[in-house]
Amino acid sequence: MSDRILPFYVVCDESYSMADHLDLLNDSLDDVYRIVRTDPALAGRARLGMIGFSREARIVAPLSQRAERIGKPGLQGGAETNFGAVFTTLRETIERDVERLRAESCSVYRPAVFFLSDGQPTDHADWPAAHARLVDRDWPARPRMIAFGIGDADRATMSQIGTYRAYLSRTGVTPRRVIREFAKTLASSLLLSGTAGDDLHVPAQVSGFTAVERTSV
């Protein structure tokens, strides 16, 4: 019987407004990688990769069974918040990764993408088309998008991006707490989904966040 693999991608905003939070985010994601790397139950089921974006998108750590942060020093600051660039890169990356996994005789669940941003897109007119291509119903590998908006993130934008779940940080909750909760939710989803073996598990409610109604499916 072939391995049944669930690919996870964590996609993080590296724009200027995130600069004060990147050290904490890197540390929090290092903890997630450590959990994945040391839990034998996950080895046969989950894969984890990371993409950062500002003006352009880049693979910080490729999808890997060993979950090693090959791309250290990790997330870095940039200028713009180009959503279209990351959605295009994500579609291309998923296509390559799914093809590689299937060549290794793995069966592949639809990927899960944990998307984190604290701002609004600077490519207002262009990103919706790139997002639509990423979540196209006619593409069998289209990912389940789980969107987390913090800081000045826009509710309507997050609800459009998050096809599976969407959350917005609550007023008065510190950036430190919401980033920790984001990483905690990613880790718990990896553990539950990887060990249960029956596809994706993401909580309907996340501490420090409000779940928002999604406008896409």
PDB file of C-alpha atoms in Angstrom:
ATOM      1  CA  MET A   1       0.000   0.000   0.000  1.00  0.00           C
ATOM      2  CA  SER A   2       1.351   3.421  -0.919  1.00  0.00           C
ATOM      3  CA  ASP A   3       2.001   6.103   1.699  1.00  0.00           C
ATOM      4  CA  ARG A   4      -0.790   8.646   2.075  1.00  0.00           C
ATOM      5  CA  ILE A   5       0.868  12.059   2.365  1.00  0.00           C
ATOM      6  CA  LEU A   6      -0.614  15.374   3.510  1.00  0.00           C
ATOM      7  CA  PRO A   7       1.575  18.311   2.408  1.00  0.00           C
ATOM      8  CA  PHE A   8       1.554  21.376   4.668  1.00  0.00           C
ATOM      9  CA  TYR A   9       2.850  24.770   3.555  1.00  0.00           C
ATOM     10  CA  VAL A  10       3.305  27.712   5.900  1.00  0.00           C
ATOM     11  CA  VAL A  11       3.239  30.994   3.972  1.00  0.00           C
ATOM     12  CA  CYS A  12       4.355  34.122   5.834  1.00  0.00           C
ATOM     13  CA  ASP A  13       4.309  37.823   5.034  1.00  0.00           C
ATOM     14  CA  GLU A  14       7.848  39.292   5.183  1.00  0.00           C
ATOM     15  CA  SER A  15       6.896  42.859   4.299  1.00  0.00           C
ATOM     16  CA  TYR A  16       8.098  45.948   6.177  1.00  0.00           C
ATOM     17  CA  SER A  17       5.164  45.952   8.582  1.00  0.00           C
ATOM     18  CA  MET A  18       6.140  42.465   9.789  1.00  0.00           C
ATOM     19  CA  ALA A  19       9.732  43.437  10.603  1.00  0.00           C
ATOM     20  CA  ASP A  20       9.192  43.698  14.359  1.00  0.00           C
ATOM     21  CA  HIS A  21       7.569  40.257  14.477  1.00  0.00           C
ATOM     22  CA  LEU A  22       9.898  38.142  12.331  1.00  0.00           C
ATOM     23  CA  ASP A  23      12.288  37.062  15.096  1.00  0.00           C
ATOM     24  CA  LEU A  24       9.407  35.761  17.189  1.00  0.00           C
ATOM     25  CA  LEU A  25       7.810  34.141  14.134  1.00  0.00           C
ATOM     26  CA  ASN A  26      11.070  32.417  13.210  1.00  0.00           C
ATOM     27  CA  ASP A  27      11.479  31.109  16.759  1.00  0.00           C
ATOM     28  CA  SER A  28       7.873  29.901  16.871  1.00  0.00           C
ATOM     29  CA  LEU A  29       8.189  28.120  13.527  1.00  0.00           C
ATOM     30  CA  ASP A  30      11.468  26.545  14.630  1.00  0.00           C
ATOM     31  CA  ASP A  31       9.474  24.984  17.468  1.00  0.00           C
ATOM     32  CA  VAL A  32       6.968  23.613  14.946  1.00  0.00           C
ATOM     33  CA  TYR A  33       9.744  22.161  12.828  1.00  0.00           C
ATOM     34  CA  ARG A  34      11.272  20.556  15.915  1.00  0.00           C
ATOM     35  CA  ILE A  35       7.975  18.859  16.765  1.00  0.00           C
ATOM     36  CA  VAL A  36       7.571  17.498  13.249  1.00  0.00           C
ATOM     37  CA  ARG A  37      11.170  16.354  13.060  1.00  0.00           C
ATOM     38  CA  THR A  38      11.067  14.454  16.350  1.00  0.00           C
ATOM     39  CA  ASP A  39       7.602  12.864  16.177  1.00  0.00           C
ATOM     40  CA  PRO A  40       7.872   9.459  14.471  1.00  0.00           C
ATOM     41  CA  ALA A  41       4.122   9.271  13.908  1.00  0.00           C
ATOM     42  CA  LEU A  42       4.330  12.185  11.478  1.00  0.00           C
ATOM     43  CA  ALA A  43       7.190  10.862   9.386  1.00  0.00           C
ATOM     44  CA  GLY A  44       5.059   8.682   7.146  1.00  0.00           C
ATOM     45  CA  ARG A  45       2.122  11.056   6.682  1.00  0.00           C
ATOM     46  CA  ALA A  46       2.987  14.772   6.864  1.00  0.00           C
ATOM     47  CA  ARG A  47       5.384  16.964   4.930  1.00  0.00           C
ATOM     48  CA  LEU A  48       6.147  20.591   5.807  1.00  0.00           C
ATOM     49  CA  GLY A  49       7.491  23.445   3.686  1.00  0.00           C
ATOM     50  CA  MET A  50       7.745  27.219   4.081  1.00  0.00           C
ATOM     51  CA  ILE A  51       7.394  30.163   1.699  1.00  0.00           C
ATOM     52  CA  GLY A  52       8.011  33.831   2.535  1.00  0.00           C
ATOM     53  CA  PHE A  53       6.885  36.805   0.503  1.00  0.00           C
ATOM     54  CA  SER A  54       7.137  40.573   0.199  1.00  0.00           C
ATOM     55  CA  ARG A  55       7.762  42.050  -3.281  1.00  0.00           C
ATOM     56  CA  GLU A  56       8.575  38.531  -4.471  1.00  0.00           C
ATOM     57  CA  ALA A  57       7.992  35.076  -3.029  1.00  0.00           C
ATOM     58  CA  ARG A  58      10.722  32.609  -2.131  1.00  0.00           C
ATOM     59  CA  ILE A  59      10.971  29.097  -0.780  1.00  0.00           C
ATOM     60  CA  VAL A  60      12.431  29.388   2.715  1.00  0.00           C
ATOM     61  CA  ALA A  61      12.374  25.620   3.290  1.00  0.00           C
ATOM     62  CA  PRO A  62      11.284  23.048   0.688  1.00  0.00           C
ATOM     63  CA  LEU A  63       8.619  20.463   1.407  1.00  0.00           C
ATOM     64  CA  SER A  64      10.417  17.778   3.378  1.00  0.00           C
ATOM     65  CA  GLN A  65       9.770  14.647   5.414  1.00  0.00           C
ATOM     66  CA  ARG A  66      12.646  15.529   7.743  1.00  0.00           C
ATOM     67  CA  ALA A  67      11.282  19.062   8.225  1.00  0.00           C
ATOM     68  CA  GLU A  68      14.657  20.733   8.391  1.00  0.00           C
ATOM     69  CA  ARG A  69      14.963  24.501   8.040  1.00  0.00           C
ATOM     70  CA  ILE A  70      17.348  24.337   5.099  1.00  0.00           C
ATOM     71  CA  GLY A  71      16.564  27.955   4.267  1.00  0.00           C
ATOM     72  CA  LYS A  72      17.934  29.499   7.497  1.00  0.00           C
ATOM     73  CA  PRO A  73      18.262  32.262   8.626  1.00  0.00           C
ATOM     74  CA  GLY A  74      14.567  31.987   7.883  1.00  0.00           C
ATOM     75  CA  LEU A  75      12.046  34.730   7.245  1.00  0.00           C
ATOM     76  CA  GLN A  76      13.544  38.110   6.363  1.00  0.00           C
ATOM     77  CA  GLY A  77      12.141  41.609   5.921  1.00  0.00           C
ATOM     78  CA  GLY A  78      11.055  43.111   2.601  1.00  0.00           C
ATOM     79  CA  ALA A  79       9.254  46.150   1.231  1.00  0.00           C
ATOM     80  CA  GLU A  80       5.931  45.284  -0.416  1.00  0.00           C
ATOM     81  CA  THR A  81       3.064  42.882   0.261  1.00  0.00           C
ATOM     82  CA  ASN A  82       2.623  41.173  -3.079  1.00  0.00           C
ATOM     83  CA  PHE A  83      -0.064  38.521  -2.649  1.00  0.00           C
ATOM     84  CA  GLY A  84      -0.130  37.666  -6.347  1.00  0.00           C
ATOM     85  CA  ALA A  85       3.547  36.676  -6.327  1.00  0.00           C
ATOM     86  CA  VAL A  86       3.116  34.223  -3.483  1.00  0.00           C
ATOM     87  CA  PHE A  87      -0.053  32.650  -4.883  1.00  0.00           C
ATOM     88  CA  THR A  88       1.701  32.114  -8.226  1.00  0.00           C
ATOM     89  CA  THR A  89       4.783  30.650  -6.531  1.00  0.00           C
ATOM     90  CA  LEU A  90       2.606  28.450  -4.361  1.00  0.00           C
ATOM     91  CA  ARG A  91       0.735  27.009  -7.334  1.00  0.00           C
ATOM     92  CA  GLU A  92       4.029  26.224  -9.127  1.00  0.00           C
ATOM     93  CA  THR A  93       5.554  24.725  -5.984  1.00  0.00           C
ATOM     94  CA  ILE A  94       2.582  22.501  -5.234  1.00  0.00           C
ATOM     95  CA  GLU A  95       2.538  21.220  -8.812  1.00  0.00           C
ATOM     96  CA  ARG A  96       6.202  20.204  -8.562  1.00  0.00           C
ATOM     97  CA  ASP A  97       5.878  18.699  -5.107  1.00  0.00           C
ATOM     98  CA  VAL A  98       2.775  16.643  -5.866  1.00  0.00           C
ATOM     99  CA  GLU A  99       4.334  15.343  -9.075  1.00  0.00           C
ATOM    100  CA  ARG A 100       7.478  14.328  -7.134  1.00  0.00           C
ATOM    101  CA  LEU A 101       5.509  12.596  -4.388  1.00  0.00           C
ATOM    102  CA  ARG A 102       3.455  10.643  -6.899  1.00  0.00           C
ATOM    103  CA  ALA A 103       6.646   9.623  -8.703  1.00  0.00           C
ATOM    104  CA  GLU A 104       7.723   8.170  -5.333  1.00  0.00           C
ATOM    105  CA  SER A 105       4.506   6.070  -5.352  1.00  0.00           C
ATOM    106  CA  CYS A 106       2.808   8.191  -2.688  1.00  0.00           C
ATOM    107  CA  SER A 107      -0.871   9.015  -2.631  1.00  0.00           C
ATOM    108  CA  VAL A 108      -1.366  12.688  -1.871  1.00  0.00           C
ATOM    109  CA  TYR A 109      -4.147  14.461   0.004  1.00  0.00           C
ATOM    110  CA  ARG A 110      -5.005  17.964  -1.116  1.00  0.00           C
ATOM    111  CA  PRO A 111      -2.368  20.231   0.459  1.00  0.00           C
ATOM    112  CA  ALA A 112      -3.023  22.570   3.374  1.00  0.00           C
ATOM    113  CA  VAL A 113      -1.683  26.134   3.339  1.00  0.00           C
ATOM    114  CA  PHE A 114      -1.383  28.185   6.545  1.00  0.00           C
ATOM    115  CA  PHE A 115      -1.218  31.785   5.349  1.00  0.00           C
ATOM    116  CA  LEU A 116      -0.189  34.627   7.692  1.00  0.00           C
ATOM    117  CA  SER A 117      -0.226  38.366   6.912  1.00  0.00           C
ATOM    118  CA  ASP A 118      -0.470  41.550   8.949  1.00  0.00           C
ATOM    119  CA  GLY A 119      -1.323  43.913   6.117  1.00  0.00           C
ATOM    120  CA  GLN A 120      -3.222  44.500   2.907  1.00  0.00           C
ATOM    121  CA  PRO A 121      -1.943  43.537  -0.545  1.00  0.00           C
ATOM    122  CA  THR A 122      -0.048  46.174  -2.499  1.00  0.00           C
ATOM    123  CA  ASP A 123      -1.047  44.502  -5.796  1.00  0.00           C
ATOM    124  CA  HIS A 124      -4.754  45.210  -5.303  1.00  0.00           C
ATOM    125  CA  ALA A 125      -5.810  44.641  -8.894  1.00  0.00           C
ATOM    126  CA  ASP A 126      -3.673  41.581  -9.648  1.00  0.00           C
ATOM    127  CA  TRP A 127      -3.753  39.154  -6.718  1.00  0.00           C
ATOM    128  CA  PRO A 128      -7.354  37.874  -7.063  1.00  0.00           C
ATOM    129  CA  ALA A 129      -6.580  36.253 -10.445  1.00  0.00           C
ATOM    130  CA  ALA A 130      -3.494  34.502  -9.019  1.00  0.00           C
ATOM    131  CA  HIS A 131      -5.528  33.316  -6.036  1.00  0.00           C
ATOM    132  CA  ALA A 132      -8.340  32.073  -8.287  1.00  0.00           C
ATOM    133  CA  ARG A 133      -5.845  30.021 -10.288  1.00  0.00           C
ATOM    134  CA  LEU A 134      -4.417  28.559  -7.079  1.00  0.00           C
ATOM    135  CA  VAL A 135      -7.805  27.395  -5.780  1.00  0.00           C
ATOM    136  CA  ASP A 136      -9.309  26.495  -9.163  1.00  0.00           C
ATOM    137  CA  ARG A 137     -11.876  23.724  -8.649  1.00  0.00           C
ATOM    138  CA  ASP A 138     -10.702  22.046 -11.859  1.00  0.00           C
ATOM    139  CA  TRP A 139      -7.221  21.514 -10.370  1.00  0.00           C
ATOM    140  CA  PRO A 140      -7.238  18.328  -8.252  1.00  0.00           C
ATOM    141  CA  ALA A 141      -4.254  19.508  -6.162  1.00  0.00           C
ATOM    142  CA  ARG A 142      -5.820  22.847  -5.220  1.00  0.00           C
ATOM    143  CA  PRO A 143      -4.898  23.519  -1.585  1.00  0.00           C
ATOM    144  CA  ARG A 144      -7.146  24.100   1.397  1.00  0.00           C
ATOM    145  CA  MET A 145      -6.272  27.668   2.417  1.00  0.00           C
ATOM    146  CA  ILE A 146      -6.248  28.578   6.110  1.00  0.00           C
ATOM    147  CA  ALA A 147      -5.812  32.363   6.383  1.00  0.00           C
ATOM    148  CA  PHE A 148      -4.667  34.218   9.509  1.00  0.00           C
ATOM    149  CA  GLY A 149      -4.889  38.003   9.465  1.00  0.00           C
ATOM    150  CA  ILE A 150      -3.177  40.008  12.200  1.00  0.00           C
ATOM    151  CA  GLY A 151      -2.540  43.721  12.732  1.00  0.00           C
ATOM    152  CA  ASP A 152      -3.960  45.750   9.837  1.00  0.00           C
ATOM    153  CA  ALA A 153      -5.095  42.749   7.813  1.00  0.00           C
ATOM    154  CA  ASP A 154      -8.447  43.231   6.109  1.00  0.00           C
ATOM    155  CA  ARG A 155     -11.373  40.992   7.058  1.00  0.00           C
ATOM    156  CA  ALA A 156     -12.793  40.774   3.527  1.00  0.00           C
ATOM    157  CA  THR A 157      -9.386  39.904   2.071  1.00  0.00           C
ATOM    158  CA  MET A 158      -8.745  37.158   4.621  1.00  0.00           C
ATOM    159  CA  SER A 159     -12.201  35.713   4.087  1.00  0.00           C
ATOM    160  CA  GLN A 160     -11.537  35.511   0.346  1.00  0.00           C
ATOM    161  CA  ILE A 161      -8.101  33.919   0.756  1.00  0.00           C
ATOM    162  CA  GLY A 162      -9.146  31.363   3.366  1.00  0.00           C
ATOM    163  CA  THR A 163     -11.124  28.796   1.422  1.00  0.00           C
ATOM    164  CA  TYR A 164     -11.070  26.303   4.328  1.00  0.00           C
ATOM    165  CA  ARG A 165     -10.738  28.515   7.416  1.00  0.00           C
ATOM    166  CA  ALA A 166     -10.162  32.238   7.980  1.00  0.00           C
ATOM    167  CA  TYR A 167      -9.298  34.080  11.186  1.00  0.00           C
ATOM    168  CA  LEU A 168      -8.651  37.679  12.211  1.00  0.00           C
ATOM    169  CA  SER A 169      -6.750  38.640  15.352  1.00  0.00           C
ATOM    170  CA  ARG A 170      -8.860  40.200  18.072  1.00  0.00           C
ATOM    171  CA  THR A 171      -8.462  43.826  19.094  1.00  0.00           C
ATOM    172  CA  GLY A 172      -6.217  44.202  22.110  1.00  0.00           C
ATOM    173  CA  VAL A 173      -4.465  40.837  21.714  1.00  0.00           C
ATOM    174  CA  THR A 174      -0.698  41.354  21.485  1.00  0.00           C
ATOM    175  CA  PRO A 175       1.241  40.414  18.330  1.00  0.00           C
ATOM    176  CA  ARG A 176       3.362  38.081  20.489  1.00  0.00           C
ATOM    177  CA  ARG A 177       0.312  36.114  21.558  1.00  0.00           C
ATOM    178  CA  VAL A 178      -1.318  35.853  18.125  1.00  0.00           C
ATOM    179  CA  ILE A 179       1.914  34.697  16.503  1.00  0.00           C
ATOM    180  CA  ARG A 180       2.336  32.061  19.198  1.00  0.00           C
ATOM    181  CA  GLU A 181      -1.271  30.952  18.683  1.00  0.00           C
ATOM    182  CA  PHE A 182      -0.745  30.779  14.914  1.00  0.00           C
ATOM    183  CA  ALA A 183       2.266  28.491  15.387  1.00  0.00           C
ATOM    184  CA  LYS A 184       0.450  26.444  18.032  1.00  0.00           C
ATOM    185  CA  THR A 185      -2.497  25.894  15.688  1.00  0.00           C
ATOM    186  CA  LEU A 186      -0.163  24.859  12.866  1.00  0.00           C
ATOM    187  CA  ALA A 187       1.611  22.381  15.142  1.00  0.00           C
ATOM    188  CA  SER A 188      -1.600  20.872  16.508  1.00  0.00           C
ATOM    189  CA  SER A 189      -3.054  20.532  13.016  1.00  0.00           C
ATOM    190  CA  LEU A 190       0.088  18.762  11.844  1.00  0.00           C
ATOM    191  CA  LEU A 191      -0.041  16.387  14.808  1.00  0.00           C
ATOM    192  CA  LEU A 192      -3.759  15.633  14.556  1.00  0.00           C
ATOM    193  CA  SER A 193      -3.806  15.319  10.781  1.00  0.00           C
ATOM    194  CA  GLY A 194      -0.570  13.346  10.602  1.00  0.00           C
ATOM    195  CA  THR A 195      -1.366  10.841  13.332  1.00  0.00           C
ATOM    196  CA  ALA A 196      -5.086  10.375  12.682  1.00  0.00           C
ATOM    197  CA  GLY A 197      -4.444   9.466   9.062  1.00  0.00           C
ATOM    198  CA  ASP A 198      -7.832  10.713   7.878  1.00  0.00           C
ATOM    199  CA  ASP A 199      -7.011  14.013   6.229  1.00  0.00           C
ATOM    200  CA  LEU A 200      -6.958  17.588   7.547  1.00  0.00           C
ATOM    201  CA  HIS A 201      -7.835  18.738  11.073  1.00  0.00           C
ATOM    202  CA  VAL A 202      -7.992  22.488  11.783  1.00  0.00           C
ATOM    203  CA  PRO A 203      -9.958  23.952  14.728  1.00  0.00           C
ATOM    204  CA  ALA A 204     -12.996  26.098  14.017  1.00  0.00           C
ATOM    205  CA  GLN A 205     -11.907  28.516  16.762  1.00  0.00           C
ATOM    206  CA  VAL A 206      -8.378  29.705  17.621  1.00  0.00           C
ATOM    207  CA  SER A 207      -7.473  31.553  20.826  1.00  0.00           C
ATOM    208  CA  GLY A 208      -6.719  35.244  20.190  1.00  0.00           C
ATOM    209  CA  PHE A 209      -8.528  35.175  16.837  1.00  0.00           C
ATOM    210  CA  THR A 210     -12.062  35.552  15.562  1.00  0.00           C
ATOM    211  CA  ALA A 211     -13.205  33.111  12.905  1.00  0.00           C
ATOM    212  CA  VAL A 212     -14.531  35.015   9.894  1.00  0.00           C
ATOM    213  CA  GLU A 213     -17.041  33.894   7.304  1.00  0.00           C
ATOM    214  CA  ARG A 214     -15.418  32.799   4.083  1.00  0.00           C
ATOM    215  CA  THR A 215     -16.449  34.183   0.701  1.00  0.00           C
ATOM    216  CA  SER A 216     -14.825  31.381  -1.339  1.00  0.00           C
ATOM    217  CA  VAL A 217     -14.898  27.590  -1.087  1.00  0.00           C
TER     218      VAL A 217
END
